[in-house]
Coordinates of C-alpha atoms and ligand atoms in Angstrom, one line a residue:
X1232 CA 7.0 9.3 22.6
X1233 CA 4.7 12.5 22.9
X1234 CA 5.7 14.6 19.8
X1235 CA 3.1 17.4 21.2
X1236 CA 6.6 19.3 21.9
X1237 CA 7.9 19.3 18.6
X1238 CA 7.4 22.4 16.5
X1239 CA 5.4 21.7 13.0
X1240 CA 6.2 22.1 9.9
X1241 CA 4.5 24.6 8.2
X1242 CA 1.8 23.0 5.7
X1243 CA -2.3 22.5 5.3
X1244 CA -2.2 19.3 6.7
X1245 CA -5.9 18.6 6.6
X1246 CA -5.4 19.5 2.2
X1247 CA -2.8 17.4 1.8
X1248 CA -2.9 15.5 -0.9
X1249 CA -1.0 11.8 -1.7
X1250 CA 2.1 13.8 -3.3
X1251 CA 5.7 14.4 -2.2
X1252 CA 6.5 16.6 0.3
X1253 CA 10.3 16.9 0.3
X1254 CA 11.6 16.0 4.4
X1255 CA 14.6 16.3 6.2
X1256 CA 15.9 12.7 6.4
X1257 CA 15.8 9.4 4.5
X1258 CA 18.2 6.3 6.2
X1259 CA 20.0 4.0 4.1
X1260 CA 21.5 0.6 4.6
X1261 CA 24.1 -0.9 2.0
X1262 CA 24.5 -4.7 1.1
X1263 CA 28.1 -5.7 -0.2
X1264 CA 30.2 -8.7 0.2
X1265 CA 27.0 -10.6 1.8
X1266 CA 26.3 -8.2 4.2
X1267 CA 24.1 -5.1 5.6
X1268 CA 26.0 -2.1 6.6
X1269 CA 25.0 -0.3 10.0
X1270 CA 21.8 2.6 9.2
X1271 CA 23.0 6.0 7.8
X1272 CA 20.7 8.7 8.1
X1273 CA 21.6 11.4 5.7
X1274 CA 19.8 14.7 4.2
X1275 CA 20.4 14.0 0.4
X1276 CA 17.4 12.9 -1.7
X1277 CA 19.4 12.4 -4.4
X1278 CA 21.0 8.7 -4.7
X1279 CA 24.2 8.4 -6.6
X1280 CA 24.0 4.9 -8.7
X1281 CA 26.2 3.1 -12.0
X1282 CA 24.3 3.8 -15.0
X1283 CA 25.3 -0.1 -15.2
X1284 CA 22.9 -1.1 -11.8
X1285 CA 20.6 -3.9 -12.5
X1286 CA 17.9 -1.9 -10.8
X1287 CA 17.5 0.3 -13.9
X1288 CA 17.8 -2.2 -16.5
X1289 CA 16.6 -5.4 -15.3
X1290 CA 14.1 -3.9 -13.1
X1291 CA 15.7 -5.9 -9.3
X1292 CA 14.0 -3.8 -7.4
X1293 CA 11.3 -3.8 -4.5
X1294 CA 9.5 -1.0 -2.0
X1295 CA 7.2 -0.9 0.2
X1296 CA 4.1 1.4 1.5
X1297 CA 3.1 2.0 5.7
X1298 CA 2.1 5.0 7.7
X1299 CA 2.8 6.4 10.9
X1300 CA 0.0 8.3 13.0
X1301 CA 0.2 10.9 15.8
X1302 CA -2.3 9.6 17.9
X1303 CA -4.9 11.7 20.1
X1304 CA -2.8 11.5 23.2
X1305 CA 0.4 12.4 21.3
X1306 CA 2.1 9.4 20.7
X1307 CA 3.6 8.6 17.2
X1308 CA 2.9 5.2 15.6
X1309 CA 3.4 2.6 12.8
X1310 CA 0.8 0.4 11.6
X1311 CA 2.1 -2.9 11.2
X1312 CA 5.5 -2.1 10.3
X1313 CA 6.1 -6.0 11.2
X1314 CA 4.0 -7.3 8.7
X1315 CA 5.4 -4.6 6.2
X1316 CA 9.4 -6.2 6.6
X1317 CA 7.9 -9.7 6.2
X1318 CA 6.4 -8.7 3.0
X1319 CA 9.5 -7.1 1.4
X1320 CA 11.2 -10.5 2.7
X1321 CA 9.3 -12.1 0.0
X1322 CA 9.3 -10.0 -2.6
X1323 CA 12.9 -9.8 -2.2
X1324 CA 13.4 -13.2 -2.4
X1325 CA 11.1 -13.7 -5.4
X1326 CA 13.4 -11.4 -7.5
X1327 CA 16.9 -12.9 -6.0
X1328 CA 17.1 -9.6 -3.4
X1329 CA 19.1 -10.5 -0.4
X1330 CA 16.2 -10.3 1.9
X1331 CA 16.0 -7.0 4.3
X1332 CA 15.8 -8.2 7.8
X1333 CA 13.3 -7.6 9.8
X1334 CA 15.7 -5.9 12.3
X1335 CA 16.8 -3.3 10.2
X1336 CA 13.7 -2.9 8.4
X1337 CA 11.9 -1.8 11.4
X1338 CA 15.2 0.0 12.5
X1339 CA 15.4 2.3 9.5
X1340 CA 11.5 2.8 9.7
X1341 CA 12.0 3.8 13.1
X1342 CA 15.1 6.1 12.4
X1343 CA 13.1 7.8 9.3
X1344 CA 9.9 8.7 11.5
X1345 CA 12.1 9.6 14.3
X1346 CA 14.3 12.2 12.3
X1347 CA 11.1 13.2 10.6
X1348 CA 9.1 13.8 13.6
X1349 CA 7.8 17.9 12.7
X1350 CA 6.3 16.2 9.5
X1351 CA 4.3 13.6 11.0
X1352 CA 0.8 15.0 10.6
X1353 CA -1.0 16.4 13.6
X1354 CA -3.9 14.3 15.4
X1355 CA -7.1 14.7 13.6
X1356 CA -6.0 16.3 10.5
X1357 CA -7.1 13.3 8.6
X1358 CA -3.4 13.1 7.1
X1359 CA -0.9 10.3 8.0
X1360 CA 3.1 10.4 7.2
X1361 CA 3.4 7.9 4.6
X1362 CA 6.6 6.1 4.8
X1363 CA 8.4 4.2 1.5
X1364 CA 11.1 1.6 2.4
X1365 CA 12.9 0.9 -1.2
X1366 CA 15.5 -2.2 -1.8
X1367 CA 17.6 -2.0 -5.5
X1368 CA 20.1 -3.4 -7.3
X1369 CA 23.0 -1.1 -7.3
X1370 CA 26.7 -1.6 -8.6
X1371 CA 27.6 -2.4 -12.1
X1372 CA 26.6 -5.8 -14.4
X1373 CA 25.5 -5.5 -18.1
X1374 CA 24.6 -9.3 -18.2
X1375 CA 21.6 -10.6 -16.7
X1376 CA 22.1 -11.4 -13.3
X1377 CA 21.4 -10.8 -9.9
X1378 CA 23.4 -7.6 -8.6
X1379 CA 26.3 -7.8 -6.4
X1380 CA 25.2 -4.8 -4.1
X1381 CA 22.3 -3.3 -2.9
X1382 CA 20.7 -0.3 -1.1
X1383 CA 18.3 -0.2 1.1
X1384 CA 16.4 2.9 2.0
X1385 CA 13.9 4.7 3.9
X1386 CA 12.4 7.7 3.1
X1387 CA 9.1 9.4 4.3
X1388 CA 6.6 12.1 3.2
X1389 CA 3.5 13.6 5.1
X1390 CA 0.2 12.4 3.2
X1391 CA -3.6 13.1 2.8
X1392 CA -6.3 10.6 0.8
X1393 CA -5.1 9.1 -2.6
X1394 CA -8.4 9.9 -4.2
X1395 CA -10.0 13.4 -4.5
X1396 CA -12.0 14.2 -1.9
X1397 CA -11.2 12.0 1.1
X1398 CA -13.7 9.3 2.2
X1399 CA -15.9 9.5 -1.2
X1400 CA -16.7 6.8 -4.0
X1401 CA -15.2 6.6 -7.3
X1402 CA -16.5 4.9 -9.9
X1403 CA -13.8 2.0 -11.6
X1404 CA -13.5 0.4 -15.0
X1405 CA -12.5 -3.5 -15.7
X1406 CA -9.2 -3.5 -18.3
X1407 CA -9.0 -6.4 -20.2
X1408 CA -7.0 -4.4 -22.7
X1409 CA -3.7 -4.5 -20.7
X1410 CA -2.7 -6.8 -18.0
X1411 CA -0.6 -5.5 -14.9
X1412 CA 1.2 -9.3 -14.2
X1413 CA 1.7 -13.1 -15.7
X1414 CA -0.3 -15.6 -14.1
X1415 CA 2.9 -17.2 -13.1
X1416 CA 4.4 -13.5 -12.4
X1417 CA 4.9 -11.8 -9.8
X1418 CA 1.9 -10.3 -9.0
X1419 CA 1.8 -11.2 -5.3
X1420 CA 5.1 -9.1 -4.8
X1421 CA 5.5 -5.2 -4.4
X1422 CA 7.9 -5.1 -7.5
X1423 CA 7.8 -1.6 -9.6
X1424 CA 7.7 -4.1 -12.4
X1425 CA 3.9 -4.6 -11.9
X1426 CA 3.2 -1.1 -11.0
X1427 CA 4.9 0.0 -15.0
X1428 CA 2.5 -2.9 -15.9
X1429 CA -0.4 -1.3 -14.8
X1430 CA 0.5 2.9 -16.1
X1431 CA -1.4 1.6 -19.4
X1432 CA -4.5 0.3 -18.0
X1433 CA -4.6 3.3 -15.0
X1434 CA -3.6 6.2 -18.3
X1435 CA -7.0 4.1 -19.9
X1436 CA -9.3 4.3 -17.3
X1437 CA -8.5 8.0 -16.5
X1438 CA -8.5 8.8 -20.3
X1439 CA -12.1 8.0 -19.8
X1440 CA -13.0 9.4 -16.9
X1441 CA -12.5 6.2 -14.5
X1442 CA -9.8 7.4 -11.0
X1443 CA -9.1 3.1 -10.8
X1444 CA -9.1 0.2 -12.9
X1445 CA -10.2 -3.1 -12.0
X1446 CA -7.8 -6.4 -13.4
X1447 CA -9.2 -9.6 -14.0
X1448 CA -7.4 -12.7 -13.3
X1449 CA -4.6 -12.5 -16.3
X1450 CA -5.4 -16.4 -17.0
X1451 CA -8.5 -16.5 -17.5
X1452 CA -10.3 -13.0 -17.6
X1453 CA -13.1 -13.9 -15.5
X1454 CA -11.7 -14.1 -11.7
X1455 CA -10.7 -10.6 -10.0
X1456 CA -7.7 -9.9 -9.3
X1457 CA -7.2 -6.5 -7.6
X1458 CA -7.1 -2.7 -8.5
X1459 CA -4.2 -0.9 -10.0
X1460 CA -3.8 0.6 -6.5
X1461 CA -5.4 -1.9 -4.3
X1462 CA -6.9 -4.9 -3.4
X1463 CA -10.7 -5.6 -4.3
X1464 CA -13.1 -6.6 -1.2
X1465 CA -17.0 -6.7 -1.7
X1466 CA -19.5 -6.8 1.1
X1467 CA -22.4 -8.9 0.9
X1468 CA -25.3 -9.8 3.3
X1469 CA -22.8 -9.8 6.8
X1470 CA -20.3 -11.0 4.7
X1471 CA -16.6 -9.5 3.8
X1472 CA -15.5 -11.3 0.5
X1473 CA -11.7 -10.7 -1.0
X1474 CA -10.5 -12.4 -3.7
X1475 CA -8.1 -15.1 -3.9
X1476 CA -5.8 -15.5 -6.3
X1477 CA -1.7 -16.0 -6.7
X1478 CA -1.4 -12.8 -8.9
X1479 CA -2.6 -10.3 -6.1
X1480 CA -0.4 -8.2 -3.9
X1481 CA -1.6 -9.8 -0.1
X1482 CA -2.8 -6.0 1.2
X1483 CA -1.6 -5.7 4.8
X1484 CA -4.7 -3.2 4.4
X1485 CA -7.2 -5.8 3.2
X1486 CA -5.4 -8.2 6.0
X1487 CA -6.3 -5.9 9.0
X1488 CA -9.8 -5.1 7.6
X1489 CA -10.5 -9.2 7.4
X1490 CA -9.7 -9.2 11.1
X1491 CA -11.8 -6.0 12.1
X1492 CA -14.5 -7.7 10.2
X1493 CA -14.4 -10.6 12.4
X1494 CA -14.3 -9.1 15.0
X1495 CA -17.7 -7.2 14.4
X1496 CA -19.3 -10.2 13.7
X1497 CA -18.8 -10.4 9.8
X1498 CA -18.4 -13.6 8.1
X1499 CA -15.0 -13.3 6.1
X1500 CA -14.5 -15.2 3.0
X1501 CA -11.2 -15.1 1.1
X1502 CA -12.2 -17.5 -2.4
X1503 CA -12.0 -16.7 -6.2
X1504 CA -14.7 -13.9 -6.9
X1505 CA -16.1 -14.4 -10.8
X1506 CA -17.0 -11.0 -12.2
X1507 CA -20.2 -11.8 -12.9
X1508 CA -21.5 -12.1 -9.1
X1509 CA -20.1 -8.4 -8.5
X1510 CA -23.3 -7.4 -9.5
X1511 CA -25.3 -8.9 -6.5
X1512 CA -22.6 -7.0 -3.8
X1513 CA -24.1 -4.9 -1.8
X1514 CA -21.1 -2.5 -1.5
X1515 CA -17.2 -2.6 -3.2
X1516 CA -14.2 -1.0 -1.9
X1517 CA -10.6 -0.8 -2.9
X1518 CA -8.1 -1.2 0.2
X1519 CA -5.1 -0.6 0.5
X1520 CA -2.4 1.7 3.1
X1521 CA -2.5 4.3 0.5
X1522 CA -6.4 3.7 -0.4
X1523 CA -7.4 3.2 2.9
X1524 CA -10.9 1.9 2.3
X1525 CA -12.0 3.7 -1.0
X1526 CA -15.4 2.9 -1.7
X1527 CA -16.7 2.3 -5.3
X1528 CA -19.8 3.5 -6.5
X1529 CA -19.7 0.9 -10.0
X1530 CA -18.2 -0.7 -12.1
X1531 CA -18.0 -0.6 -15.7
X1532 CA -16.9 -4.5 -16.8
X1533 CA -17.8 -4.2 -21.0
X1534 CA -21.5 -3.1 -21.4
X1535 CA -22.8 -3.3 -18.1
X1536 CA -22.4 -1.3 -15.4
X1537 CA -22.7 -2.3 -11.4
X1538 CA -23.8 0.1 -9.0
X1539 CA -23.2 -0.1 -5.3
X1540 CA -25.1 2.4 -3.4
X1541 CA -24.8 6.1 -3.7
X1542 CA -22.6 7.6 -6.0
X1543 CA -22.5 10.6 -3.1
X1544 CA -21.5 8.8 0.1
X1545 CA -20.1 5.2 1.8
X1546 CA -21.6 2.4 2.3
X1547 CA -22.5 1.6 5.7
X1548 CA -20.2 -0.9 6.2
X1549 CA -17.2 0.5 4.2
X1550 CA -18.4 3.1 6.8
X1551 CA -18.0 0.8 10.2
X1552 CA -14.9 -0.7 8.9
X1553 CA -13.1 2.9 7.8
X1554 CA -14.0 4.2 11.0
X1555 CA -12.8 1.4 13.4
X1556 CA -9.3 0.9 11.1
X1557 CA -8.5 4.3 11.4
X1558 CA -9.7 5.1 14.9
X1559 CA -6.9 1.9 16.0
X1560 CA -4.4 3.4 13.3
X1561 CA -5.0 6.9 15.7
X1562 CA -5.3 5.5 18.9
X1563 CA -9.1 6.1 19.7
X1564 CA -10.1 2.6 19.3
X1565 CA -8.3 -0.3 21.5
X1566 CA -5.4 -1.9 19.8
X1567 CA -6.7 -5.0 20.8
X1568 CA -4.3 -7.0 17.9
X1569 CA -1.1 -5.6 19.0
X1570 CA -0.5 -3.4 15.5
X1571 CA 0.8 -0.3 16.4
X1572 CA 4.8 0.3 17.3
X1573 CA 5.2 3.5 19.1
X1574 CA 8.3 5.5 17.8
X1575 CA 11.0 6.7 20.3
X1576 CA 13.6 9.0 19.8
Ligands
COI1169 C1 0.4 1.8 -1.1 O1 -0.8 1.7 -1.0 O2 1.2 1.9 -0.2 C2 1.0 1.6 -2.5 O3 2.2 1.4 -2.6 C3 0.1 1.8 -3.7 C4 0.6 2.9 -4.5 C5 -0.2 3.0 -5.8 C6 0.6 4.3 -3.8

């Protein structure tokens, strides 16, 4: 639909920064006696739980991160929103979830935008509505268990970049001190779990100047795994090289950025990255929806310190590959793989 009609809300779109911005709507969907209710779409941000819910205690709980775009002729979009249900599928199923389906994850992603519509960001602001799809445990159980009920919801909030300053590099440090999963954990699933995991290594870096940490492969120390916010990809030569490993979080991001790779010409690699050849890549980013591409000036890993081009500006092809991402995500650039859904009312 063309949302050129709808009035606005009232905020600096282009300074937005990744924070909450309360909105009208959230939808939720409720699981009880083996089955999904019909979408409600309600204006209440609070959620009224048991103070017995597995969610709080035991931590049974997933989520999930996507944006939706108004694009330069007016239409509203969601990147990958498909790709987005399948991966909450698994993450659900990981942690003994009854899995969202796909159906009424895309329909209460839909519904949220939709009733949201005056805060989707205007075309070329550089802002993007960021939309948060949340499963938990609900009802009451002190033992450990998998909950009875559950409720799924959708809320949204209008975004700009998650680091200061936009499309600029940070510098990161490795951890070693604290490790954000298990090698048999469940690293490859968007669980809070491994986000509390990672506050202590995230509160270290920043206590020392660094915006993102790096986390090695929790097995081993020596493989990389992925960023506290996002997954790692180095460029090398005409190559686009990301990590493989079972304890990273498989980046929808990092996913479309392989293929737009490809598709200029790039040789993609997905293989276990040792630390110590990070120093011969000629530029580092950390991907992610929320990231975007954020490139990465160095990297501190114990005494050394790798440096990938200017601490000032991108890479040049961080550069290509941010500009061609978000020029599909906005509808300048053909959407040649099929991965934007257009909202209607
Ligand atoms: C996302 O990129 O969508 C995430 O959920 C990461 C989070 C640290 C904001």
């Amino acid at each position: 639909m063309k949302s050129a009609k709808i009035e606005k809300a009232k905020l600096d779109w282009a300074s937005l920064p990744f924070g909450y911005v309360a909105t009208d709507y959230n939808v939720r969907y409720y699981f009880k006696e083996g089955k999904w209710s019909g979408g409600e779409t309600v204006s209440d941000v609070n959620i009224s739980l048991s103070m017995a819910a597995p969610s709080l205690h035991y931590g049974q709980q997933a989520f999930e991160g996507l944006k939706a775009f108004e694009t330069a002729d007016g239409r509203i979009v969601v990147f990958r929103a498909d790709e987005n249900a399948l991966r909450l599928q698994r993450s659900c199923e990981r942690i003994f979830i009854p899995p969202v389906p796909t159906e009424i994850f895309l329909e209460g992603v839909e519904r949220a935008i939709a009733a949201n519509l005056k805060f989707v960001p205007p075309h070329g602001t550089g802002a993007s509505l960021y939309i948060r799809p949340l499963v938990i445990g609900t009802g009451a159980k002190v033992g450990l268990g998998p909950a009875d009920e559950y409720l799924f919801l959708v809320f949204v909030t209008p975004v700009g970049p998650y680091y200061k300053g936009g499309f600029k590099p940070v510098k990161a440090l490795v951890v070693e001190e604290f490790d954000r999963t298990a090698p048999l954990g469940v690293g490859d699933c968007k669980v809070g779990g491994n986000y509390a995991a990672g506050l202590r290594g995230s509160m270290y870096g920043h206590d020392r100047d660094y915006p993102i940490v790096l986390y090695l492969d929790p097995r081993e120390k020596k493989y990389i795994d992925e960023f506290s916010t996002s997954n790692f990809i180095g460029i090398k030569e005409n190559g686009y090289i990301s990590p493989d490993s079972l304890t990273i979080l498989p980046s929808i991001t990092n996913k479309s950025l392989a293929v737009i790779a490809a598709d200029m010409g790039m040789k993609v690699e997905k293989r276990k990255v040792d630390i110590a050849e990070v120093e011969g890549f000629d530029e580092v980013g950390a991907v992610g929806t929320a990231a975007v591409i954020t490139p990465i000036c160095s990297i501190k890993y114990r005494n050394r310190e790798f440096t990938f081009g200017s601490p000032e500006s991108a890479g040049p092809v961080a550069s290509k590959l941010y500009d061609r991402l978000t020029k599909i995500q906005t509808g300048e650039y053909e959407d040649r793989h099929g991965w934007l859904r257009e909202i209607r009312p």
